[in-house]
């Protein structure tokens, strides 16, 4: 399902106490607000005004419908009036979809002359919000609270950002990952508990033989390759005369896409240590698949492959880009410190500053023919790097704010795509924090999601979240990790 196929249900809390006229006004205003929010263009998905709920049964019935409707990606609740919260308990206890408590009110300001007790009884969001907030806290229900006036751009954008995280949760729950071969030998951080991941995040992570991929590659026709070569020429500069090598990548891409689509997989991993029967490590092939929204992880890293697919789904329609990334090497010039990210081949061209070039170069490892790959520089801008690690018994999502720059060196002999950035709060403190938290070398680098969205997503999935940003210190992080470790052991 694409972003626009998901919808969110706007549910307004009230009660019978105020009489039918007030309830009619509440319903009319809720419909008006829904229309205006949809018309703002700032919500990625449709908001649907469902109903003004007054009883336990209404809420429970609505939650049941929401749980079983695959198009419903979450609930947005609002209390125009006071809505006694004991009637929400059964519904909220059963809720399996993301929940946002929208703390807003219909009128922006308090009117001077018109305000009387009738006005107060109709417009008492401040009162209703607190009752609604209590029951969320009392039930320990995971929820997002967004406070502010519903017509304000910043508030609408935050609601839209939360919706994107909720779509990420929906995509996660149905995600299938195709592993071509196992993980790279001896590497720890790319391992993980696939049962735990499926229970928590919904991912179906399974393996397919490389031999089946080779058979599928053998069945690819010249006409299919010709068509994909045209796509390559339209999107990239063909900076090589070695067309046979580029065509081989096209063959790999077509075969992988056929297998992914046949199984409904949105993410895949492979490893240079298991290319049995293949002449090249997929480079351009994996890069162009990522450009189409598939997640990828190198060295068998299925966790980063899945996260890449989820973040791409969350940021559908955005233009900053999201890529599989790896921290490679540092530039430690005092006052001018950067991390250089790249991979052997497979960085997604969605983050490119300019039109990527298809080049062919030897690959030092993997014992195969020189593969074709896309070479480009990442663009300037604020971004995040995201790493999901398995702590043994639980999952931890580490997210760091970074600022990407135009690479400060041309690096003419580096034959791969590259992105250069400054981690926050600084390279060295940011690095100390990242290492302390156990973040991997493989990450999802995205210009299109924020740490707040990833925190929202982690809350929806009920996993630990660690944010490293401009205000993080090693001391505060160590303290947080210590307490978090205790809390998650008890949970
Ligand atoms: Mn790697």
Short mmCIF file of C-alpha atoms and ligand atoms in Angstrom, two decimals:
data_model
loop_
_atom_site.label_atom_id
_atom_site.label_comp_id
_atom_site.label_asym_id
_atom_site.label_seq_id
_atom_site.Cartn_x
_atom_site.Cartn_y
_atom_site.Cartn_z
CA UNK A 1 0.00 0.00 0.00
CA UNK A 2 1.23 3.48 -0.79
CA UNK A 3 1.08 6.42 1.62
CA UNK A 4 -2.14 7.83 0.19
CA UNK A 5 -4.00 4.54 0.60
CA UNK A 6 -3.73 4.78 4.38
CA UNK A 7 -6.19 6.81 6.42
CA UNK A 8 -6.40 8.03 9.98
CA UNK A 9 -9.58 8.17 12.00
CA UNK A 10 -10.49 11.36 13.81
CA UNK A 11 -12.41 10.44 16.95
CA UNK A 12 -13.94 13.11 19.13
CA UNK A 13 -14.64 12.48 22.79
CA UNK A 14 -17.76 13.89 24.44
CA UNK A 15 -20.73 12.79 26.56
CA UNK A 16 -24.52 13.20 26.74
CA UNK A 17 -24.39 15.68 29.65
CA UNK A 18 -24.56 18.80 27.49
CA UNK A 19 -27.61 17.89 25.39
CA UNK A 20 -28.07 17.15 21.68
CA UNK A 21 -27.36 20.70 20.46
CA UNK A 22 -23.85 20.70 21.85
CA UNK A 23 -23.20 17.27 20.36
CA UNK A 24 -24.42 18.47 16.97
CA UNK A 25 -22.13 21.48 17.18
CA UNK A 26 -19.20 19.28 18.19
CA UNK A 27 -19.82 16.92 15.27
CA UNK A 28 -20.18 19.77 12.78
CA UNK A 29 -16.96 21.39 13.98
CA UNK A 30 -15.08 18.08 13.90
CA UNK A 31 -16.16 17.62 10.28
CA UNK A 32 -15.11 21.20 9.49
CA UNK A 33 -11.70 20.71 11.12
CA UNK A 34 -11.18 17.42 9.27
CA UNK A 35 -11.95 19.11 5.98
CA UNK A 36 -9.58 21.98 6.68
CA UNK A 37 -6.78 19.67 7.81
CA UNK A 38 -7.14 17.56 4.67
CA UNK A 39 -7.22 20.71 2.52
CA UNK A 40 -4.04 22.07 4.16
CA UNK A 41 -1.88 19.78 2.02
CA UNK A 42 0.27 19.12 5.09
CA UNK A 43 -1.09 15.68 5.94
CA UNK A 44 0.35 12.81 3.86
CA UNK A 45 -2.76 10.69 4.42
CA UNK A 46 -6.47 11.32 4.58
CA UNK A 47 -7.99 12.16 7.96
CA UNK A 48 -11.48 10.69 8.28
CA UNK A 49 -13.91 12.08 10.84
CA UNK A 50 -15.40 8.90 12.30
CA UNK A 51 -17.73 9.97 15.07
CA UNK A 52 -18.24 11.81 18.31
CA UNK A 53 -18.16 9.10 20.94
CA UNK A 54 -20.26 9.22 24.09
CA UNK A 55 -20.26 5.69 25.46
CA UNK A 56 -17.99 2.78 26.29
CA UNK A 57 -19.70 0.68 23.62
CA UNK A 58 -19.19 3.25 20.88
CA UNK A 59 -15.49 3.52 21.66
CA UNK A 60 -14.97 -0.23 21.95
CA UNK A 61 -16.78 -0.85 18.66
CA UNK A 62 -14.75 1.82 16.92
CA UNK A 63 -11.45 0.43 18.20
CA UNK A 64 -12.42 -3.05 17.00
CA UNK A 65 -13.10 -1.67 13.54
CA UNK A 66 -9.80 0.24 13.55
CA UNK A 67 -7.82 -2.83 14.60
CA UNK A 68 -9.19 -4.91 11.73
CA UNK A 69 -9.16 -2.31 8.98
CA UNK A 70 -5.84 -2.53 7.11
CA UNK A 71 -6.37 0.95 5.65
CA UNK A 72 -6.62 2.52 9.12
CA UNK A 73 -3.09 3.44 10.17
CA UNK A 74 -4.01 5.12 13.43
CA UNK A 75 -6.43 7.09 15.58
CA UNK A 76 -6.35 10.81 16.25
CA UNK A 77 -8.45 11.68 19.30
CA UNK A 78 -9.63 15.07 20.47
CA UNK A 79 -11.85 16.25 23.29
CA UNK A 80 -13.94 19.27 22.32
CA UNK A 81 -15.78 18.87 25.59
CA UNK A 82 -15.15 16.82 28.67
CA UNK A 83 -15.21 13.09 27.88
CA UNK A 84 -15.21 10.94 31.04
CA UNK A 85 -12.36 8.53 30.54
CA UNK A 86 -13.59 5.38 32.25
CA UNK A 87 -15.67 4.88 29.13
CA UNK A 88 -12.42 4.84 27.10
CA UNK A 89 -10.72 2.10 29.12
CA UNK A 90 -12.01 -0.98 27.28
CA UNK A 91 -11.38 0.58 23.89
CA UNK A 92 -7.91 1.88 24.63
CA UNK A 93 -6.91 -1.38 26.31
CA UNK A 94 -7.79 -3.19 23.08
CA UNK A 95 -6.28 -0.65 20.69
CA UNK A 96 -3.63 -2.11 18.38
CA UNK A 97 -3.13 0.92 16.15
CA UNK A 98 -0.98 4.02 16.78
CA UNK A 99 -2.73 6.72 18.77
CA UNK A 100 -2.26 10.47 18.71
CA UNK A 101 -3.93 12.63 21.35
CA UNK A 102 -4.49 15.91 19.53
CA UNK A 103 -4.67 18.59 22.21
CA UNK A 104 -6.29 21.43 20.35
CA UNK A 105 -9.51 23.44 20.50
CA UNK A 106 -11.93 24.78 17.95
CA UNK A 107 -11.61 28.47 18.82
CA UNK A 108 -8.18 30.03 18.82
CA UNK A 109 -8.86 32.73 21.41
CA UNK A 110 -11.13 33.31 24.38
CA UNK A 111 -13.86 35.80 23.37
CA UNK A 112 -14.39 38.61 25.82
CA UNK A 113 -18.10 39.43 25.49
CA UNK A 114 -19.53 36.07 24.45
CA UNK A 115 -17.90 33.95 27.07
CA UNK A 116 -20.41 32.60 29.57
CA UNK A 117 -21.00 29.17 31.09
CA UNK A 118 -22.62 27.83 27.90
CA UNK A 119 -19.50 28.78 25.96
CA UNK A 120 -17.33 27.21 28.65
CA UNK A 121 -19.24 23.93 28.57
CA UNK A 122 -18.96 23.70 24.81
CA UNK A 123 -15.32 24.77 24.56
CA UNK A 124 -13.48 22.99 27.30
CA UNK A 125 -10.63 21.22 25.55
CA UNK A 126 -8.28 22.24 28.36
CA UNK A 127 -10.52 20.35 30.77
CA UNK A 128 -11.21 17.38 28.50
CA UNK A 129 -7.56 17.00 27.50
CA UNK A 130 -6.49 16.40 31.05
CA UNK A 131 -9.05 13.66 31.68
CA UNK A 132 -8.10 12.10 28.35
CA UNK A 133 -4.39 12.44 29.13
CA UNK A 134 -4.79 10.80 32.52
CA UNK A 135 -6.32 7.64 31.16
CA UNK A 136 -3.57 7.32 28.56
CA UNK A 137 -0.98 7.64 31.31
CA UNK A 138 -2.89 5.38 33.69
CA UNK A 139 -3.15 2.62 31.08
CA UNK A 140 0.51 3.10 30.10
CA UNK A 141 -0.81 3.36 26.57
CA UNK A 142 1.81 4.30 23.98
CA UNK A 143 0.66 7.58 22.48
CA UNK A 144 1.79 10.77 20.86
CA UNK A 145 0.58 14.06 22.30
CA UNK A 146 0.50 16.99 19.90
CA UNK A 147 -0.61 20.30 21.40
CA UNK A 148 -1.38 23.49 19.50
CA UNK A 149 -3.93 25.26 17.37
CA UNK A 150 -5.24 23.07 14.56
CA UNK A 151 -4.95 25.79 11.91
CA UNK A 152 -1.27 26.47 12.61
CA UNK A 153 1.16 25.23 10.00
CA UNK A 154 3.66 23.87 12.54
CA UNK A 155 0.94 21.86 14.29
CA UNK A 156 -0.36 20.46 11.01
CA UNK A 157 3.16 19.50 9.99
CA UNK A 158 3.73 17.68 13.27
CA UNK A 159 0.50 15.76 12.80
CA UNK A 160 1.61 14.90 9.27
CA UNK A 161 5.02 13.76 10.53
CA UNK A 162 3.38 11.52 13.10
CA UNK A 163 1.15 10.05 10.41
CA UNK A 164 4.26 9.15 8.43
CA UNK A 165 5.70 7.35 11.46
CA UNK A 166 2.41 5.46 11.83
CA UNK A 167 2.54 4.43 8.18
CA UNK A 168 6.07 3.20 8.94
CA UNK A 169 4.56 1.07 11.71
CA UNK A 170 1.93 -0.34 9.33
CA UNK A 171 4.58 -1.13 6.71
CA UNK A 172 6.78 -2.72 9.37
CA UNK A 173 3.97 -5.03 10.52
CA UNK A 174 3.67 -6.48 7.02
CA UNK A 175 7.31 -6.32 5.92
CA UNK A 176 9.00 -9.28 4.28
CA UNK A 177 12.77 -9.42 3.90
CA UNK A 178 14.55 -11.65 1.38
CA UNK A 179 18.02 -12.81 2.38
CA UNK A 180 20.26 -14.02 -0.41
CA UNK A 181 22.66 -16.13 1.61
CA UNK A 182 23.65 -15.62 5.23
CA UNK A 183 25.38 -12.79 7.05
CA UNK A 184 29.06 -12.04 6.54
CA UNK A 185 31.09 -14.47 8.59
CA UNK A 186 32.07 -13.48 12.16
CA UNK A 187 30.34 -10.08 12.16
CA UNK A 188 28.34 -9.46 15.35
CA UNK A 189 26.29 -6.35 14.78
CA UNK A 190 24.52 -7.62 11.68
CA UNK A 191 23.16 -10.61 13.62
CA UNK A 192 19.84 -10.60 15.41
CA UNK A 193 16.93 -12.57 16.75
CA UNK A 194 14.56 -13.02 13.82
CA UNK A 195 11.83 -14.40 16.07
CA UNK A 196 12.00 -11.37 18.38
CA UNK A 197 12.01 -9.05 15.39
CA UNK A 198 8.91 -10.68 13.96
CA UNK A 199 7.11 -10.60 17.31
CA UNK A 200 7.91 -6.93 17.90
CA UNK A 201 8.14 -5.40 14.46
CA UNK A 202 6.27 -7.88 12.28
CA UNK A 203 9.16 -8.58 9.92
CA UNK A 204 9.23 -11.91 8.11
CA UNK A 205 12.93 -12.49 7.53
CA UNK A 206 13.76 -15.54 5.47
CA UNK A 207 16.47 -16.85 3.18
CA UNK A 208 16.47 -17.84 -0.49
CA UNK A 209 19.32 -19.71 -2.18
CA UNK A 210 21.74 -17.74 -4.32
CA UNK A 211 21.42 -20.61 -6.80
CA UNK A 212 17.76 -19.72 -7.33
CA UNK A 213 18.79 -16.15 -8.03
CA UNK A 214 21.33 -17.37 -10.58
CA UNK A 215 18.67 -19.51 -12.29
CA UNK A 216 16.36 -16.50 -12.39
CA UNK A 217 19.20 -14.40 -13.82
CA UNK A 218 19.80 -16.98 -16.55
CA UNK A 219 16.15 -16.72 -17.58
CA UNK A 220 16.28 -12.92 -18.03
CA UNK A 221 15.89 -11.98 -21.71
CA UNK A 222 17.91 -9.53 -23.79
CA UNK A 223 14.76 -7.50 -24.35
CA UNK A 224 14.26 -7.12 -20.61
CA UNK A 225 17.87 -5.99 -20.25
CA UNK A 226 17.50 -3.55 -23.17
CA UNK A 227 14.53 -1.92 -21.48
CA UNK A 228 16.32 -1.53 -18.16
CA UNK A 229 19.41 -0.15 -19.94
CA UNK A 230 17.12 2.59 -21.30
CA UNK A 231 16.01 3.38 -17.75
CA UNK A 232 19.65 3.56 -16.66
CA UNK A 233 20.48 5.92 -19.53
CA UNK A 234 17.54 8.15 -18.67
CA UNK A 235 18.50 8.47 -15.01
CA UNK A 236 22.30 8.25 -15.03
CA UNK A 237 25.38 9.17 -17.07
CA UNK A 238 26.87 6.07 -18.62
CA UNK A 239 30.55 6.75 -17.92
CA UNK A 240 31.96 3.47 -19.18
CA UNK A 241 32.39 1.65 -22.49
CA UNK A 242 32.04 -1.68 -20.76
CA UNK A 243 28.40 -2.21 -21.60
CA UNK A 244 28.56 -5.96 -21.01
CA UNK A 245 29.31 -5.30 -17.35
CA UNK A 246 26.45 -2.82 -17.02
CA UNK A 247 24.13 -5.26 -18.76
CA UNK A 248 25.15 -7.92 -16.26
CA UNK A 249 24.02 -5.63 -13.42
CA UNK A 250 20.72 -5.14 -15.26
CA UNK A 251 20.33 -8.91 -15.41
CA UNK A 252 20.96 -9.14 -11.67
CA UNK A 253 18.51 -6.33 -10.94
CA UNK A 254 15.72 -7.85 -13.04
CA UNK A 255 16.19 -11.25 -11.43
CA UNK A 256 16.28 -9.88 -7.88
CA UNK A 257 13.20 -7.74 -8.55
CA UNK A 258 11.32 -10.75 -9.92
CA UNK A 259 12.10 -12.78 -6.82
CA UNK A 260 11.33 -9.90 -4.44
CA UNK A 261 8.00 -9.16 -6.12
CA UNK A 262 7.02 -12.82 -6.36
CA UNK A 263 7.38 -13.12 -2.58
CA UNK A 264 6.08 -9.63 -1.78
CA UNK A 265 9.42 -8.66 -0.22
CA UNK A 266 10.23 -4.97 0.15
CA UNK A 267 13.78 -5.48 1.41
CA UNK A 268 16.73 -7.74 0.70
CA UNK A 269 20.27 -8.48 1.77
CA UNK A 270 23.21 -10.27 0.20
CA UNK A 271 26.89 -10.74 0.91
CA UNK A 272 30.07 -10.69 -1.12
CA UNK A 273 30.97 -13.96 0.63
CA UNK A 274 28.13 -15.81 -1.07
CA UNK A 275 27.95 -14.98 -4.77
CA UNK A 276 28.00 -18.57 -5.90
CA UNK A 277 27.53 -18.65 -9.67
CA UNK A 278 27.46 -14.85 -9.98
CA UNK A 279 30.09 -12.89 -11.88
CA UNK A 280 29.64 -9.57 -10.08
CA UNK A 281 28.55 -8.34 -6.69
CA UNK A 282 25.32 -6.44 -7.40
CA UNK A 283 26.18 -2.74 -7.24
CA UNK A 284 24.21 -0.68 -9.73
CA UNK A 285 21.53 -3.39 -9.45
CA UNK A 286 21.08 -2.90 -5.71
CA UNK A 287 21.36 0.88 -6.01
CA UNK A 288 18.64 1.11 -8.64
CA UNK A 289 16.38 -1.19 -6.61
CA UNK A 290 16.82 1.10 -3.61
CA UNK A 291 15.93 4.07 -5.79
CA UNK A 292 12.60 2.32 -6.43
CA UNK A 293 11.89 1.99 -2.69
CA UNK A 294 13.34 -1.41 -1.82
CA UNK A 295 15.45 -1.63 1.31
CA UNK A 296 18.93 -3.09 1.11
CA UNK A 297 21.61 -4.19 3.56
CA UNK A 298 25.13 -5.32 2.69
CA UNK A 299 26.97 -8.25 4.27
CA UNK A 300 23.67 -9.95 5.04
CA UNK A 301 22.52 -7.08 7.25
CA UNK A 302 18.77 -7.73 7.08
CA UNK A 303 18.03 -5.33 9.95
CA UNK A 304 19.36 -2.32 8.08
CA UNK A 305 17.70 -3.57 4.88
CA UNK A 306 14.33 -3.64 6.62
CA UNK A 307 14.86 -0.24 8.27
CA UNK A 308 15.82 1.27 4.91
CA UNK A 309 12.56 0.01 3.41
CA UNK A 310 10.53 1.34 6.34
CA UNK A 311 12.13 4.79 6.32
CA UNK A 312 11.64 4.98 2.55
CA UNK A 313 7.97 4.12 3.02
CA UNK A 314 7.63 6.71 5.81
CA UNK A 315 9.12 9.41 3.61
CA UNK A 316 7.27 8.59 0.39
CA UNK A 317 6.88 11.71 -1.74
CA UNK A 318 9.76 13.54 -0.05
CA UNK A 319 12.81 14.46 -2.07
CA UNK A 320 15.79 14.57 0.33
CA UNK A 321 16.60 10.91 -0.04
CA UNK A 322 17.14 7.82 2.10
CA UNK A 323 20.05 5.41 1.69
CA UNK A 324 21.76 2.40 3.13
CA UNK A 325 24.99 3.87 4.54
CA UNK A 326 28.17 2.87 6.29
CA UNK A 327 30.53 4.97 8.38
CA UNK A 328 33.90 4.48 6.72
CA UNK A 329 36.61 6.96 7.67
CA UNK A 330 37.19 10.24 9.57
CA UNK A 331 38.61 13.62 8.68
CA UNK A 332 40.10 14.80 11.98
CA UNK A 333 41.43 18.21 11.02
CA UNK A 334 40.87 20.39 14.12
CA UNK A 335 37.72 22.49 13.73
CA UNK A 336 36.91 20.84 10.42
CA UNK A 337 35.95 17.32 11.41
CA UNK A 338 33.83 15.02 9.29
CA UNK A 339 32.76 11.45 8.88
CA UNK A 340 32.92 9.97 5.39
CA UNK A 341 30.19 7.49 4.61
CA UNK A 342 30.12 5.13 1.65
CA UNK A 343 29.91 1.44 0.93
CA UNK A 344 31.68 -1.06 -1.28
CA UNK A 345 29.06 -0.19 -3.91
CA UNK A 346 25.54 0.08 -2.62
CA UNK A 347 24.53 3.63 -1.68
CA UNK A 348 21.08 4.72 -2.87
CA UNK A 349 21.17 7.44 -5.53
CA UNK A 350 18.16 9.20 -3.91
CA UNK A 351 20.71 11.16 -1.81
CA UNK A 352 22.82 12.30 -4.79
CA UNK A 353 23.60 16.00 -5.27
CA UNK A 354 23.81 15.64 -9.05
CA UNK A 355 23.19 13.06 -11.75
CA UNK A 356 25.04 9.86 -10.80
CA UNK A 357 27.58 8.24 -13.12
CA UNK A 358 27.67 4.55 -13.96
CA UNK A 359 31.29 3.43 -13.67
CA UNK A 360 33.09 0.10 -13.69
CA UNK A 361 36.01 -0.52 -11.33
CA UNK A 362 37.66 -3.55 -9.78
CA UNK A 363 36.48 -4.58 -6.32
CA UNK A 364 39.21 -5.50 -3.86
CA UNK A 365 37.15 -8.08 -2.02
CA UNK A 366 34.69 -10.76 -3.10
CA UNK A 367 36.84 -12.41 -5.77
CA UNK A 368 34.55 -11.50 -8.67
CA UNK A 369 34.66 -9.38 -11.86
CA UNK A 370 34.79 -5.58 -11.60
CA UNK A 371 31.17 -4.51 -11.05
CA UNK A 372 29.29 -1.52 -12.41
CA UNK A 373 28.14 0.95 -9.75
CA UNK A 374 26.73 4.44 -9.40
CA UNK A 375 29.24 7.06 -8.30
CA UNK A 376 28.05 10.38 -6.88
CA UNK A 377 28.33 12.82 -3.98
CA UNK A 378 25.58 13.16 -1.39
CA UNK A 379 23.96 16.55 -1.11
CA UNK A 380 24.17 19.14 1.66
CA UNK A 381 21.49 19.24 4.35
CA UNK A 382 20.31 18.12 7.78
CA UNK A 383 19.74 14.40 8.09
CA UNK A 384 19.73 11.51 10.54
CA UNK A 385 21.54 8.19 10.71
CA UNK A 386 19.56 5.30 12.18
CA UNK A 387 20.75 1.94 13.47
CA UNK A 388 18.69 -0.92 14.88
CA UNK A 389 20.68 -3.25 17.10
CA UNK A 390 19.80 -6.42 18.97
CA UNK A 391 20.75 -6.02 22.65
CA UNK A 392 19.82 -9.60 23.52
CA UNK A 393 16.24 -9.78 24.73
CA UNK A 394 15.32 -6.44 23.23
CA UNK A 395 15.88 -4.16 20.27
CA UNK A 396 17.41 -0.68 20.46
CA UNK A 397 16.98 1.99 17.82
CA UNK A 398 19.81 4.54 17.80
CA UNK A 399 19.24 7.78 15.91
CA UNK A 400 21.74 10.58 15.51
CA UNK A 401 21.25 14.02 14.03
CA UNK A 402 23.87 14.89 11.42
CA UNK A 403 24.59 17.71 9.03
CA UNK A 404 25.69 16.62 5.57
CA UNK A 405 28.03 18.82 3.54
CA UNK A 406 29.34 18.79 0.04
CA UNK A 407 32.39 16.55 0.46
CA UNK A 408 35.31 18.87 1.20
CA UNK A 409 37.64 16.83 -1.04
CA UNK A 410 36.98 15.68 -4.63
CA UNK A 411 38.57 12.26 -3.91
CA UNK A 412 38.96 11.47 -7.64
CA UNK A 413 40.27 7.95 -7.04
CA UNK A 414 37.45 6.86 -4.76
CA UNK A 415 35.29 4.68 -7.04
CA UNK A 416 32.09 4.72 -4.96
CA UNK A 417 29.27 7.03 -3.94
CA UNK A 418 30.14 9.09 -0.89
CA UNK A 419 28.39 11.28 1.69
CA UNK A 420 30.23 13.50 4.17
CA UNK A 421 28.75 14.80 7.40
CA UNK A 422 29.25 16.27 10.83
CA UNK A 423 27.51 14.27 13.54
CA UNK A 424 25.88 16.22 16.36
CA UNK A 425 26.80 17.49 18.84
CA UNK A 426 30.31 17.21 17.33
CA UNK A 427 32.29 14.52 15.60
CA UNK A 428 34.14 13.33 18.68
CA UNK A 429 31.34 13.64 21.26
CA UNK A 430 28.84 12.28 18.74
CA UNK A 431 31.17 9.37 18.07
CA UNK A 432 31.66 8.68 21.77
CA UNK A 433 27.88 8.66 22.22
CA UNK A 434 27.29 6.43 19.20
CA UNK A 435 29.89 3.91 20.37
CA UNK A 436 28.60 4.01 23.94
CA UNK A 437 25.08 3.24 22.68
CA UNK A 438 26.39 0.38 20.50
CA UNK A 439 25.22 1.85 17.17
CA UNK A 440 26.32 -0.16 14.12
CA UNK A 441 28.58 0.83 11.23
CA UNK A 442 25.65 0.21 8.89
CA UNK A 443 22.90 2.81 9.09
CA UNK A 444 19.95 4.22 7.27
CA UNK A 445 20.87 7.78 6.34
CA UNK A 446 17.81 9.92 5.66
CA UNK A 447 17.24 13.58 4.89
CA UNK A 448 13.49 12.95 5.00
CA UNK A 449 12.73 11.83 8.53
CA UNK A 450 13.51 13.37 11.91
CA UNK A 451 14.57 11.92 15.22
CA UNK A 452 11.10 12.81 16.55
CA UNK A 453 9.50 10.63 13.87
CA UNK A 454 11.84 7.75 14.64
CA UNK A 455 11.06 8.13 18.34
CA UNK A 456 7.36 8.00 17.46
CA UNK A 457 7.95 4.88 15.39
CA UNK A 458 9.97 3.20 18.17
CA UNK A 459 7.17 3.97 20.65
CA UNK A 460 4.61 2.44 18.31
CA UNK A 461 6.75 -0.69 17.96
CA UNK A 462 7.51 -0.83 21.71
CA UNK A 463 11.30 -0.83 21.36
CA UNK A 464 14.02 1.22 23.06
CA UNK A 465 14.94 4.53 21.44
CA UNK A 466 18.21 6.43 21.87
CA UNK A 467 18.61 9.89 20.38
CA UNK A 468 21.96 11.63 19.97
CA UNK A 469 21.50 15.30 19.12
CA UNK A 470 22.87 18.77 19.72
CA UNK A 471 22.29 18.67 23.49
CA UNK A 472 23.51 15.13 24.17
CA UNK A 473 26.52 14.64 26.44
CA UNK A 474 28.33 11.38 27.07
CA UNK A 475 27.54 11.67 30.76
CA UNK A 476 23.80 12.16 30.26
CA UNK A 477 23.68 9.39 27.67
CA UNK A 478 25.48 6.90 29.93
CA UNK A 479 23.03 7.74 32.69
CA UNK A 480 20.04 7.28 30.37
CA UNK A 481 21.38 3.99 28.99
CA UNK A 482 21.96 2.66 32.50
CA UNK A 483 18.39 3.42 33.56
CA UNK A 484 17.01 2.26 30.25
CA UNK A 485 18.79 -1.06 30.59
CA UNK A 486 17.18 -1.63 33.97
CA UNK A 487 13.76 -0.54 32.73
CA UNK A 488 13.81 -2.80 29.68
CA UNK A 489 14.87 -5.78 31.77
CA UNK A 490 11.79 -5.25 33.95
CA UNK A 491 9.44 -4.60 31.05
MN1 LIG B 1 29.13 -2.94 5.01
#
